[in-house]
Amino acid sequence: MNPALTQIQQQSRAADLRERADRHNRPTRRLRRASKEIEATQQTLTAYAPQPLFLTRGFFGREHGSHA
Protein backbone atom coordinates (compact mmCIF):
# COMPACT_ATOMS: atom_id res chain seq x y z
CA MET A 1 0.00 0.00 0.00
CA ASN A 2 1.21 3.44 -0.86
CA PRO A 3 1.23 5.55 2.34
CA ALA A 4 0.82 8.78 0.36
CA LEU A 5 -2.27 7.36 -1.33
CA THR A 6 -3.84 6.29 1.96
CA GLN A 7 -3.14 9.73 3.41
CA ILE A 8 -4.85 11.37 0.43
CA GLN A 9 -7.79 9.00 0.82
CA GLN A 10 -8.06 9.81 4.53
CA GLN A 11 -7.92 13.55 3.84
CA SER A 12 -10.60 13.35 1.15
CA ARG A 13 -12.76 11.20 3.44
CA ALA A 14 -12.33 13.69 6.27
CA ALA A 15 -13.27 16.53 3.92
CA ASP A 16 -16.38 14.63 2.80
CA LEU A 17 -17.39 13.96 6.39
CA ARG A 18 -16.82 17.61 7.31
CA GLU A 19 -18.91 18.76 4.35
CA ARG A 20 -21.69 16.33 5.25
CA ALA A 21 -21.67 17.53 8.86
CA ASP A 22 -21.86 21.15 7.71
CA ARG A 23 -24.73 20.32 5.40
CA HIS A 24 -26.46 18.51 8.26
CA ASN A 25 -25.96 21.29 10.80
CA ARG A 26 -26.80 24.26 8.60
CA PRO A 27 -30.65 24.06 8.68
CA THR A 28 -30.77 23.63 12.45
CA ARG A 29 -28.76 26.82 12.89
CA ARG A 30 -31.16 28.68 10.64
CA LEU A 31 -34.18 27.29 12.51
CA ARG A 32 -32.64 28.14 15.86
CA ARG A 33 -32.04 31.73 14.76
CA ALA A 34 -35.63 31.97 13.49
CA SER A 35 -36.99 30.67 16.80
CA LYS A 36 -34.91 33.25 18.68
CA GLU A 37 -36.35 36.00 16.47
CA ILE A 38 -39.88 34.68 17.05
CA GLU A 39 -39.26 34.61 20.81
CA ALA A 40 -37.98 38.20 20.75
CA THR A 41 -41.02 39.41 18.80
CA GLN A 42 -43.34 37.58 21.19
CA GLN A 43 -41.64 39.28 24.15
CA THR A 44 -42.01 42.72 22.56
CA LEU A 45 -45.66 42.00 21.72
CA THR A 46 -46.43 40.99 25.30
CA ALA A 47 -44.57 44.06 26.55
CA TYR A 48 -46.67 46.41 24.39
CA ALA A 49 -49.95 44.49 24.65
CA PRO A 50 -52.67 46.21 26.74
CA GLN A 51 -53.15 44.65 30.15
CA PRO A 52 -56.36 42.61 30.60
CA LEU A 53 -59.11 44.62 32.24
CA PHE A 54 -59.91 42.01 34.89
CA LEU A 55 -56.40 42.16 36.35
CA THR A 56 -56.12 45.95 36.55
CA ARG A 57 -57.35 47.81 39.59
CA GLY A 58 -60.55 49.82 39.49
CA PHE A 59 -62.34 48.26 36.53
CA PHE A 60 -65.30 47.21 38.70
CA GLY A 61 -64.99 50.06 41.17
CA ARG A 62 -63.88 48.90 44.60
CA GLU A 63 -62.67 45.40 43.80
CA HIS A 64 -59.32 43.63 44.11
CA GLY A 65 -58.56 44.59 47.69
CA SER A 66 -59.15 48.32 47.31
CA HIS A 67 -62.36 48.35 49.42
CA ALA A 68 -61.65 49.05 53.09
mmCIF file of C-alpha atoms in Angstrom:
data_model
loop_
_atom_site.group_PDB
_atom_site.id
_atom_site.type_symbol
_atom_site.label_atom_id
_atom_site.label_comp_id
_atom_site.label_asym_id
_atom_site.label_seq_id
_atom_site.Cartn_x
_atom_site.Cartn_y
_atom_site.Cartn_z
ATOM 1 C CA MET A 1 0.000 0.000 0.000
ATOM 2 C CA ASN A 2 1.209 3.441 -0.862
ATOM 3 C CA PRO A 3 1.227 5.553 2.338
ATOM 4 C CA ALA A 4 0.819 8.776 0.364
ATOM 5 C CA LEU A 5 -2.273 7.361 -1.331
ATOM 6 C CA THR A 6 -3.845 6.291 1.958
ATOM 7 C CA GLN A 7 -3.138 9.725 3.406
ATOM 8 C CA ILE A 8 -4.851 11.374 0.429
ATOM 9 C CA GLN A 9 -7.790 8.996 0.822
ATOM 10 C CA GLN A 10 -8.056 9.813 4.529
ATOM 11 C CA GLN A 11 -7.923 13.547 3.841
ATOM 12 C CA SER A 12 -10.604 13.353 1.152
ATOM 13 C CA ARG A 13 -12.763 11.200 3.441
ATOM 14 C CA ALA A 14 -12.332 13.690 6.273
ATOM 15 C CA ALA A 15 -13.265 16.529 3.919
ATOM 16 C CA ASP A 16 -16.377 14.631 2.802
ATOM 17 C CA LEU A 17 -17.391 13.963 6.393
ATOM 18 C CA ARG A 18 -16.820 17.614 7.307
ATOM 19 C CA GLU A 19 -18.909 18.756 4.346
ATOM 20 C CA ARG A 20 -21.688 16.328 5.247
ATOM 21 C CA ALA A 21 -21.667 17.526 8.856
ATOM 22 C CA ASP A 22 -21.858 21.150 7.713
ATOM 23 C CA ARG A 23 -24.728 20.316 5.398
ATOM 24 C CA HIS A 24 -26.458 18.509 8.263
ATOM 25 C CA ASN A 25 -25.955 21.292 10.804
ATOM 26 C CA ARG A 26 -26.797 24.259 8.598
ATOM 27 C CA PRO A 27 -30.646 24.061 8.679
ATOM 28 C CA THR A 28 -30.769 23.626 12.448
ATOM 29 C CA ARG A 29 -28.760 26.820 12.888
ATOM 30 C CA ARG A 30 -31.165 28.682 10.639
ATOM 31 C CA LEU A 31 -34.184 27.291 12.511
ATOM 32 C CA ARG A 32 -32.642 28.139 15.864
ATOM 33 C CA ARG A 33 -32.037 31.735 14.765
ATOM 34 C CA ALA A 34 -35.633 31.973 13.495
ATOM 35 C CA SER A 35 -36.992 30.668 16.802
ATOM 36 C CA LYS A 36 -34.912 33.252 18.684
ATOM 37 C CA GLU A 37 -36.345 35.995 16.469
ATOM 38 C CA ILE A 38 -39.876 34.679 17.053
ATOM 39 C CA GLU A 39 -39.258 34.608 20.809
ATOM 40 C CA ALA A 40 -37.984 38.203 20.747
ATOM 41 C CA THR A 41 -41.016 39.413 18.797
ATOM 42 C CA GLN A 42 -43.339 37.583 21.194
ATOM 43 C CA GLN A 43 -41.641 39.284 24.147
ATOM 44 C CA THR A 44 -42.013 42.719 22.555
ATOM 45 C CA LEU A 45 -45.655 42.003 21.721
ATOM 46 C CA THR A 46 -46.434 40.985 25.298
ATOM 47 C CA ALA A 47 -44.566 44.063 26.546
ATOM 48 C CA TYR A 48 -46.666 46.406 24.393
ATOM 49 C CA ALA A 49 -49.954 44.492 24.654
ATOM 50 C CA PRO A 50 -52.673 46.207 26.740
ATOM 51 C CA GLN A 51 -53.153 44.649 30.152
ATOM 52 C CA PRO A 52 -56.357 42.611 30.599
ATOM 53 C CA LEU A 53 -59.106 44.625 32.235
ATOM 54 C CA PHE A 54 -59.908 42.014 34.889
ATOM 55 C CA LEU A 55 -56.404 42.162 36.353
ATOM 56 C CA THR A 56 -56.122 45.954 36.553
ATOM 57 C CA ARG A 57 -57.350 47.810 39.595
ATOM 58 C CA GLY A 58 -60.552 49.818 39.491
ATOM 59 C CA PHE A 59 -62.344 48.261 36.532
ATOM 60 C CA PHE A 60 -65.303 47.210 38.699
ATOM 61 C CA GLY A 61 -64.995 50.060 41.167
ATOM 62 C CA ARG A 62 -63.878 48.900 44.603
ATOM 63 C CA GLU A 63 -62.672 45.397 43.796
ATOM 64 C CA HIS A 64 -59.321 43.630 44.109
ATOM 65 C CA GLY A 65 -58.564 44.592 47.687
ATOM 66 C CA SER A 66 -59.154 48.321 47.314
ATOM 67 C CA HIS A 67 -62.361 48.352 49.421
ATOM 68 C CA ALA A 68 -61.652 49.055 53.088
#
